[in-house]
Amino acid sequence: MNKNKKKYKIAILPGDGIGPEVMKEACKILKVLKKKFNLKIKTKKYDIGGIAIDKYGCALPKKTLKGCKKSDAILLGSIGGPKWDYLPSKNRPEISSLLPLRKYFNFFINLRPSILIPELNNLSPLKKKIVKNGFNILCIRELIGGIYFGKPSKEIKKNNKHYAIDTTIYNTYEIKRIAKIAFEEAKNRNYKVTSIDKSNVLKTSKLWRKTVIKVSKKYPKIKLSHIYFDNAVMQIIKNPKKFDVILCPNLIGDVISDECGILTGSIGMLPSASFNENGFGLYEPAGGSAPDIQGKNLANPIAQILSLSMLLKYSLKMNKVSNLINSAIKKTLIKGFRTYDISYGKKFITTKQMGNEIIKSIIQD
Ligand code: IPM
Ligand code: MN
């Protein structure tokens, strides 16, 4: 069925908290898909985050970075937990592994889909009348620019006062390349892009808006609109259905993607893709390491499995296989299977059982 017979390598980075448990389920799914489609994919595990600090004294060991470099894509579980709270913030597992990885591999594209299917609209914190038909938002976040990486970024002591400074900086090249991605993605959806900025105040946002408008001239079929960040936060809550592709600078995207995510009702079902212009990327659940339910077989593996699906689509270009995973997950949910986080006091199944049910739905297809 699959004509793509190239051999691929995936670096598996289970990480901390629920990471290893949900990763196990994603690997089970991959095994089934490899057999079904005769895919030539090899996987190899590496340590990252808190577990790597414990073992090697460093959240992103050289061996892990080397392993990632040799691979065609990276599948990540989750990073961090209260065990490493004592560390100063720059040495925290997520800060000292995730941010350097993004920068090192030039992962400037971050895709965070938030999809609520009508069958699950009771999970949303929003009123039924707002979400009765569900919604489907793709948040596209610029990931290696803006205030996250701008220089100077430091503390200063001057005239008996203690200051801290971060720098928001963007150039047109950085804005153009992420804007193009948004317009290209919109072509496969509803031809609608909403760009979010704070151009009534910030210089970087004025440049952002001007540049996005310039890029949009090459995409006359796509309806572009602009909205200020503060207003966007309100409009998304008021009517998420109005939004399709949302394009954001780094910090704004950090906030907006969490907002859209929680409107689906479960952060256990949100995948995330970070990749560069060559399609090399890192795929991870958008939720955290959930240390409170770690090791209890309670975590929802869907975010991890959907991250695998995004990896297959964006890095390995296996759209069919990726679509099959998505539809199997949808079917499993429609059949009524729920993990703890989405059970709301009703019957729920374990992490492993959810993996098995998704496999059943894949096989049935
Ligand atoms: C995210 C996270 C990271 C970010 C943190 C852990 C550095 O919140 O991926 O959204 O701020 O980008
Ligand atoms: Mn975030």
Coordinates of C-alpha atoms and ligand atoms in Angstrom, one line a residue:
M1 CA 0.0 0.0 0.0
N2 CA 2.7 2.4 1.0
K3 CA 5.1 3.1 -1.9
N4 CA 7.5 5.0 0.3
K5 CA 10.2 2.4 0.9
K6 CA 12.9 4.7 2.2
K7 CA 14.4 3.6 5.5
Y8 CA 13.9 6.0 8.4
K9 CA 15.2 6.4 11.9
I10 CA 13.2 7.9 14.8
A11 CA 14.9 9.1 18.0
I12 CA 12.7 8.2 20.9
L13 CA 13.0 10.5 24.0
P14 CA 10.6 9.3 26.6
G15 CA 11.8 11.9 29.3
D16 CA 10.1 12.3 32.7
G17 CA 6.7 12.0 34.4
I18 CA 4.1 10.2 32.3
G19 CA 6.4 10.4 29.3
P20 CA 7.7 6.8 29.4
E21 CA 4.2 5.4 29.9
V22 CA 2.5 7.2 27.0
M23 CA 5.6 6.7 24.8
K24 CA 5.2 3.0 25.2
E25 CA 1.7 3.2 23.8
A26 CA 2.9 5.3 20.8
C27 CA 5.6 2.7 20.1
K28 CA 3.0 -0.1 20.2
I29 CA 1.0 1.8 17.6
L30 CA 4.1 2.3 15.5
K31 CA 4.9 -1.4 15.6
V32 CA 1.4 -2.2 14.3
L33 CA 1.6 0.4 11.5
K34 CA 5.1 -0.9 10.5
K35 CA 3.6 -4.3 10.0
K36 CA 0.4 -3.2 8.3
F37 CA 2.2 -0.9 5.8
N38 CA 5.6 -2.7 5.7
L39 CA 7.3 0.5 6.8
K40 CA 11.1 0.6 7.2
I41 CA 11.4 2.6 10.4
K42 CA 14.0 2.0 13.1
T43 CA 13.7 3.5 16.6
K44 CA 16.3 4.2 19.2
K45 CA 15.8 5.5 22.8
Y46 CA 17.8 8.3 24.4
D47 CA 17.6 10.1 27.7
I48 CA 16.5 13.7 28.0
G49 CA 15.3 16.1 30.8
G50 CA 15.3 15.3 34.5
I51 CA 16.3 11.6 34.0
A52 CA 19.3 12.8 32.0
I53 CA 20.3 15.2 34.8
D54 CA 20.1 12.3 37.3
K55 CA 22.2 10.0 35.1
Y56 CA 24.6 12.4 33.4
G57 CA 24.3 15.7 35.2
C58 CA 22.9 17.4 32.0
A59 CA 19.4 17.6 30.6
L60 CA 20.6 17.3 27.0
P61 CA 23.5 14.9 27.0
K62 CA 25.8 14.8 24.0
K63 CA 24.8 11.2 23.2
T64 CA 21.2 12.3 22.9
L65 CA 22.0 15.2 20.7
K66 CA 24.1 13.0 18.5
G67 CA 21.3 10.4 18.3
C68 CA 18.8 13.1 17.3
K69 CA 21.2 14.3 14.6
K70 CA 21.4 10.9 13.1
S71 CA 17.6 10.5 12.9
D72 CA 14.9 11.6 10.5
A73 CA 12.7 12.8 13.4
I74 CA 12.4 13.0 17.1
L75 CA 9.5 11.8 19.2
L76 CA 9.5 13.3 22.7
G77 CA 7.5 12.3 25.8
S78 CA 7.6 15.0 28.4
I79 CA 10.2 16.8 30.5
G80 CA 10.5 17.9 34.1
G81 CA 8.8 17.5 37.4
P82 CA 8.9 18.6 41.1
K83 CA 12.0 16.5 41.7
W84 CA 14.1 19.1 39.8
D85 CA 12.3 22.2 41.3
Y86 CA 15.4 23.0 43.4
L87 CA 17.4 23.9 40.4
P88 CA 17.8 27.5 39.3
S89 CA 15.5 28.2 36.4
K90 CA 18.1 28.2 33.6
N91 CA 19.1 24.7 34.7
R92 CA 15.6 23.3 34.9
P93 CA 15.2 20.2 32.7
E94 CA 12.6 21.7 30.3
I95 CA 14.5 25.0 29.9
S96 CA 18.0 23.4 29.5
S97 CA 16.9 20.8 27.0
L98 CA 13.9 21.9 25.0
L99 CA 15.0 25.5 24.2
P100 CA 18.5 24.5 23.1
L101 CA 17.1 21.6 21.0
R102 CA 14.7 24.1 19.2
K103 CA 17.5 26.6 18.6
Y104 CA 20.1 24.0 17.6
F105 CA 18.0 22.4 14.9
N106 CA 16.4 25.6 13.8
F107 CA 12.9 24.4 14.6
F108 CA 11.2 27.8 13.8
I109 CA 7.8 26.2 12.9
N110 CA 5.6 25.1 15.7
L111 CA 2.2 23.6 14.9
R112 CA -0.3 23.1 17.7
P113 CA -3.7 21.9 16.6
S114 CA -6.7 22.1 18.9
I115 CA -9.6 20.1 17.7
L116 CA -12.8 19.5 19.5
I117 CA -15.1 16.9 17.8
P118 CA -18.8 17.5 18.4
E119 CA -19.0 14.1 20.1
L120 CA -16.7 15.4 22.9
N121 CA -18.1 18.9 23.3
N122 CA -19.1 18.2 26.9
L123 CA -15.4 18.2 27.8
S124 CA -15.0 21.8 26.8
P125 CA -15.1 24.4 29.6
L126 CA -17.2 26.5 27.2
K127 CA -21.0 26.6 27.1
K128 CA -22.7 23.9 25.0
K129 CA -24.3 26.5 22.7
I130 CA -20.8 27.8 21.7
V131 CA -19.1 24.4 21.1
K132 CA -22.0 22.3 20.0
N133 CA -20.5 21.8 16.5
G134 CA -16.9 21.6 17.9
F135 CA -14.0 23.6 16.4
N136 CA -10.7 23.0 14.6
I137 CA -7.9 25.5 15.2
L138 CA -4.3 25.2 14.0
C139 CA -2.1 27.6 16.0
I140 CA 1.2 28.3 14.2
R141 CA 3.8 29.7 16.5
E142 CA 7.2 31.2 15.5
L143 CA 9.4 29.2 17.9
I144 CA 13.0 30.4 17.8
G145 CA 12.8 34.2 17.7
G146 CA 11.2 37.0 19.6
I147 CA 11.6 37.5 23.3
Y148 CA 12.6 33.9 24.0
F149 CA 16.0 34.3 22.4
G150 CA 16.5 38.1 22.0
K151 CA 19.7 39.6 23.4
P152 CA 20.4 41.3 25.7
S153 CA 18.6 39.1 28.3
K154 CA 20.1 39.6 31.7
E155 CA 20.0 41.1 35.1
I156 CA 21.6 44.5 35.8
K157 CA 22.4 46.2 39.1
K158 CA 22.7 50.0 38.7
N159 CA 22.2 52.9 41.0
N160 CA 21.2 50.7 43.8
K161 CA 18.4 49.2 41.7
H162 CA 18.1 45.7 40.4
Y163 CA 16.8 45.5 36.8
A164 CA 16.1 42.6 34.5
I165 CA 15.9 42.9 30.7
D166 CA 14.5 40.7 27.9
T167 CA 14.6 41.7 24.3
T168 CA 11.8 41.2 21.7
I169 CA 13.4 41.2 18.3
Y170 CA 12.3 40.0 14.9
N171 CA 13.6 40.6 11.3
T172 CA 11.6 40.3 8.1
Y173 CA 13.3 37.1 7.1
E174 CA 12.1 35.3 10.3
I175 CA 8.5 36.7 9.9
K176 CA 8.3 35.9 6.2
R177 CA 9.3 32.2 6.6
I178 CA 6.7 31.5 9.3
A179 CA 4.0 33.5 7.5
K180 CA 4.5 31.3 4.4
I181 CA 4.0 28.2 6.5
A182 CA 0.7 29.6 7.8
F183 CA -0.6 30.4 4.3
E184 CA 0.5 27.0 2.9
E185 CA -1.2 25.2 5.8
A186 CA -4.4 27.3 5.2
K187 CA -4.5 25.9 1.6
N188 CA -5.2 22.5 3.1
R189 CA -7.9 23.8 5.4
N190 CA -10.4 26.7 5.1
Y191 CA -8.2 29.3 3.4
K192 CA -8.3 31.6 6.5
V193 CA -5.4 33.0 8.4
T194 CA -5.7 35.2 11.5
S195 CA -2.4 36.9 12.5
I196 CA -2.1 38.0 16.1
D197 CA 0.1 40.9 17.3
K198 CA 0.2 43.9 19.5
S199 CA 0.9 46.4 16.7
N200 CA -0.9 49.2 18.4
V201 CA 2.0 49.3 20.8
L202 CA 5.0 47.2 19.8
K203 CA 7.5 48.0 17.0
T204 CA 8.2 44.3 16.4
S205 CA 4.4 43.7 16.0
K206 CA 4.2 46.6 13.5
L207 CA 6.9 44.9 11.4
W208 CA 5.2 41.5 12.0
R209 CA 1.9 42.8 10.5
K210 CA 3.5 44.7 7.6
T211 CA 5.5 41.6 6.7
V212 CA 2.6 39.2 7.0
I213 CA 0.6 41.5 4.6
K214 CA 3.4 41.4 2.1
V215 CA 3.6 37.6 2.1
S216 CA -0.2 37.4 1.8
K217 CA 0.0 39.1 -1.7
K218 CA 1.3 35.8 -3.0
Y219 CA -1.8 34.0 -1.6
P220 CA -4.8 36.0 -3.0
K221 CA -7.2 33.1 -2.3
I222 CA -6.5 33.2 1.4
K223 CA -8.5 35.5 3.7
L224 CA -6.1 37.2 6.0
S225 CA -7.2 39.1 9.1
H226 CA -5.3 40.7 12.0
I227 CA -6.2 41.0 15.6
Y228 CA -4.6 42.4 18.7
F229 CA -3.4 39.9 21.2
D230 CA -5.7 41.1 24.1
N231 CA -8.8 41.1 21.8
A232 CA -7.8 37.7 20.4
V233 CA -7.8 36.1 23.8
M234 CA -11.4 37.2 24.2
Q235 CA -12.6 36.4 20.7
I236 CA -11.3 32.9 20.9
I237 CA -13.2 32.2 24.1
K238 CA -16.3 33.8 22.7
N239 CA -16.4 31.9 19.5
P240 CA -13.5 29.5 18.7
K241 CA -15.3 28.3 15.6
K242 CA -14.6 31.6 13.9
F243 CA -10.8 30.7 13.8
D244 CA -9.0 28.4 11.4
V245 CA -5.2 29.0 11.1
I246 CA -3.8 31.3 13.8
L247 CA -0.3 32.8 13.2
C248 CA 1.6 34.1 16.2
P249 CA 5.0 35.4 17.3
N250 CA 6.8 33.2 19.9
L251 CA 5.4 34.5 23.2
I252 CA 2.0 35.2 21.9
G253 CA 1.8 31.7 20.4
D254 CA 2.8 30.2 23.8
V255 CA -0.2 31.8 25.4
I256 CA -2.7 31.4 22.5
S257 CA -1.9 27.7 22.0
D258 CA -2.6 27.0 25.6
E259 CA -5.8 28.9 25.5
C260 CA -7.0 27.0 22.4
G261 CA -5.8 23.8 23.9
I262 CA -7.8 24.0 27.1
L263 CA -10.9 24.9 25.2
T264 CA -10.9 21.3 23.9
G265 CA -11.2 20.2 27.6
S266 CA -8.2 17.9 27.8
I267 CA -4.5 18.7 27.6
G268 CA -4.0 14.9 27.4
M269 CA -5.1 14.9 23.7
L270 CA -3.0 17.8 22.3
P271 CA 0.0 17.1 20.1
S272 CA 2.6 19.5 18.9
A273 CA 5.1 19.6 16.1
S274 CA 8.3 21.7 15.9
F275 CA 10.3 21.5 12.7
N276 CA 12.6 23.3 10.3
E277 CA 12.6 24.0 6.6
N278 CA 13.9 20.5 5.8
G279 CA 11.0 18.8 7.6
F280 CA 13.3 17.6 10.4
G281 CA 11.4 17.9 13.6
L282 CA 10.5 17.2 17.2
Y283 CA 7.0 16.0 18.1
E284 CA 5.7 16.0 21.6
P285 CA 2.5 16.2 23.6
A286 CA 1.6 19.8 24.5
G287 CA 0.6 18.9 28.0
G288 CA 3.1 18.6 30.8
S289 CA 4.8 15.6 32.6
A290 CA 1.8 15.2 35.0
P291 CA 3.8 13.9 37.9
D292 CA 0.7 13.5 40.0
I293 CA -0.5 10.6 37.9
Q294 CA 2.9 9.2 36.9
G295 CA 3.3 5.5 37.0
K296 CA -0.4 4.9 37.7
N297 CA -1.4 3.7 34.2
L298 CA -3.9 6.6 34.2
A299 CA -2.4 9.0 31.7
N300 CA -4.0 9.7 28.4
P301 CA -1.7 8.4 25.6
I302 CA -3.6 10.2 22.8
A303 CA -1.5 13.3 22.8
Q304 CA 1.6 11.2 22.3
I305 CA 0.0 9.0 19.6
L306 CA -1.2 12.1 17.8
S307 CA 2.3 13.5 18.0
L308 CA 3.5 10.3 16.3
S309 CA 0.9 10.9 13.7
M310 CA 2.2 14.5 13.1
L311 CA 5.7 13.1 12.8
L312 CA 4.7 10.6 10.2
K313 CA 2.9 13.5 8.2
Y314 CA 5.4 16.3 8.5
S315 CA 8.8 14.6 8.7
L316 CA 8.3 11.2 7.0
K317 CA 5.6 12.4 4.5
M318 CA 3.4 9.4 5.2
N319 CA 0.1 11.2 5.1
K320 CA -2.0 8.1 4.7
V321 CA -0.6 6.4 7.7
S322 CA -0.9 9.6 9.7
N323 CA -4.6 9.9 8.7
L324 CA -5.2 6.4 9.7
I325 CA -4.0 7.1 13.2
N326 CA -6.2 10.2 13.5
S327 CA -9.3 8.4 12.3
A328 CA -8.6 5.4 14.6
I329 CA -8.4 7.8 17.6
K330 CA -11.6 9.5 16.6
K331 CA -13.3 6.1 16.2
T332 CA -12.1 5.0 19.6
L333 CA -13.4 8.1 21.3
I334 CA -16.7 7.9 19.5
K335 CA -17.0 4.3 20.7
G336 CA -17.0 5.8 24.1
F337 CA -13.6 4.8 25.5
R338 CA -12.2 7.3 27.9
T339 CA -9.1 7.7 30.0
Y340 CA -9.3 9.1 33.5
D341 CA -8.7 12.7 32.5
I342 CA -11.7 12.8 30.1
S343 CA -14.0 10.5 32.1
Y344 CA -15.7 13.0 34.4
G345 CA -16.6 10.6 37.1
K346 CA -17.8 8.0 34.7
K347 CA -16.1 4.7 33.7
F348 CA -12.6 5.0 32.4
I349 CA -9.9 2.7 31.0
T350 CA -6.1 2.7 31.6
T351 CA -3.3 4.1 29.5
K352 CA -2.5 0.6 28.2
Q353 CA -6.1 -0.2 27.4
M354 CA -6.5 3.0 25.5
G355 CA -3.4 2.1 23.4
N356 CA -5.0 -1.3 22.8
E357 CA -8.4 0.1 21.8
I358 CA -6.7 2.5 19.3
I359 CA -4.8 -0.5 17.8
K360 CA -8.1 -2.4 17.4
S361 CA -9.6 0.6 15.5
I362 CA -6.5 0.7 13.3
I363 CA -6.7 -3.0 12.5
Q364 CA -10.4 -2.7 11.7
D365 CA -9.7 -0.1 9.0
Ligands
IPM1 C1 5.8 25.2 25.6 C2 6.4 25.4 26.9 C3 7.9 25.9 26.8 C4 7.8 27.3 26.1 C5 8.6 26.0 28.1 C6 8.7 24.7 28.8 C7 10.0 26.5 27.9 O1 5.6 26.2 27.7 O2 6.4 24.4 24.8 O3 4.8 25.8 25.3 O4 7.6 28.3 26.8 O5 7.9 27.3 24.9
MN2 MN 3.8 26.8 26.7

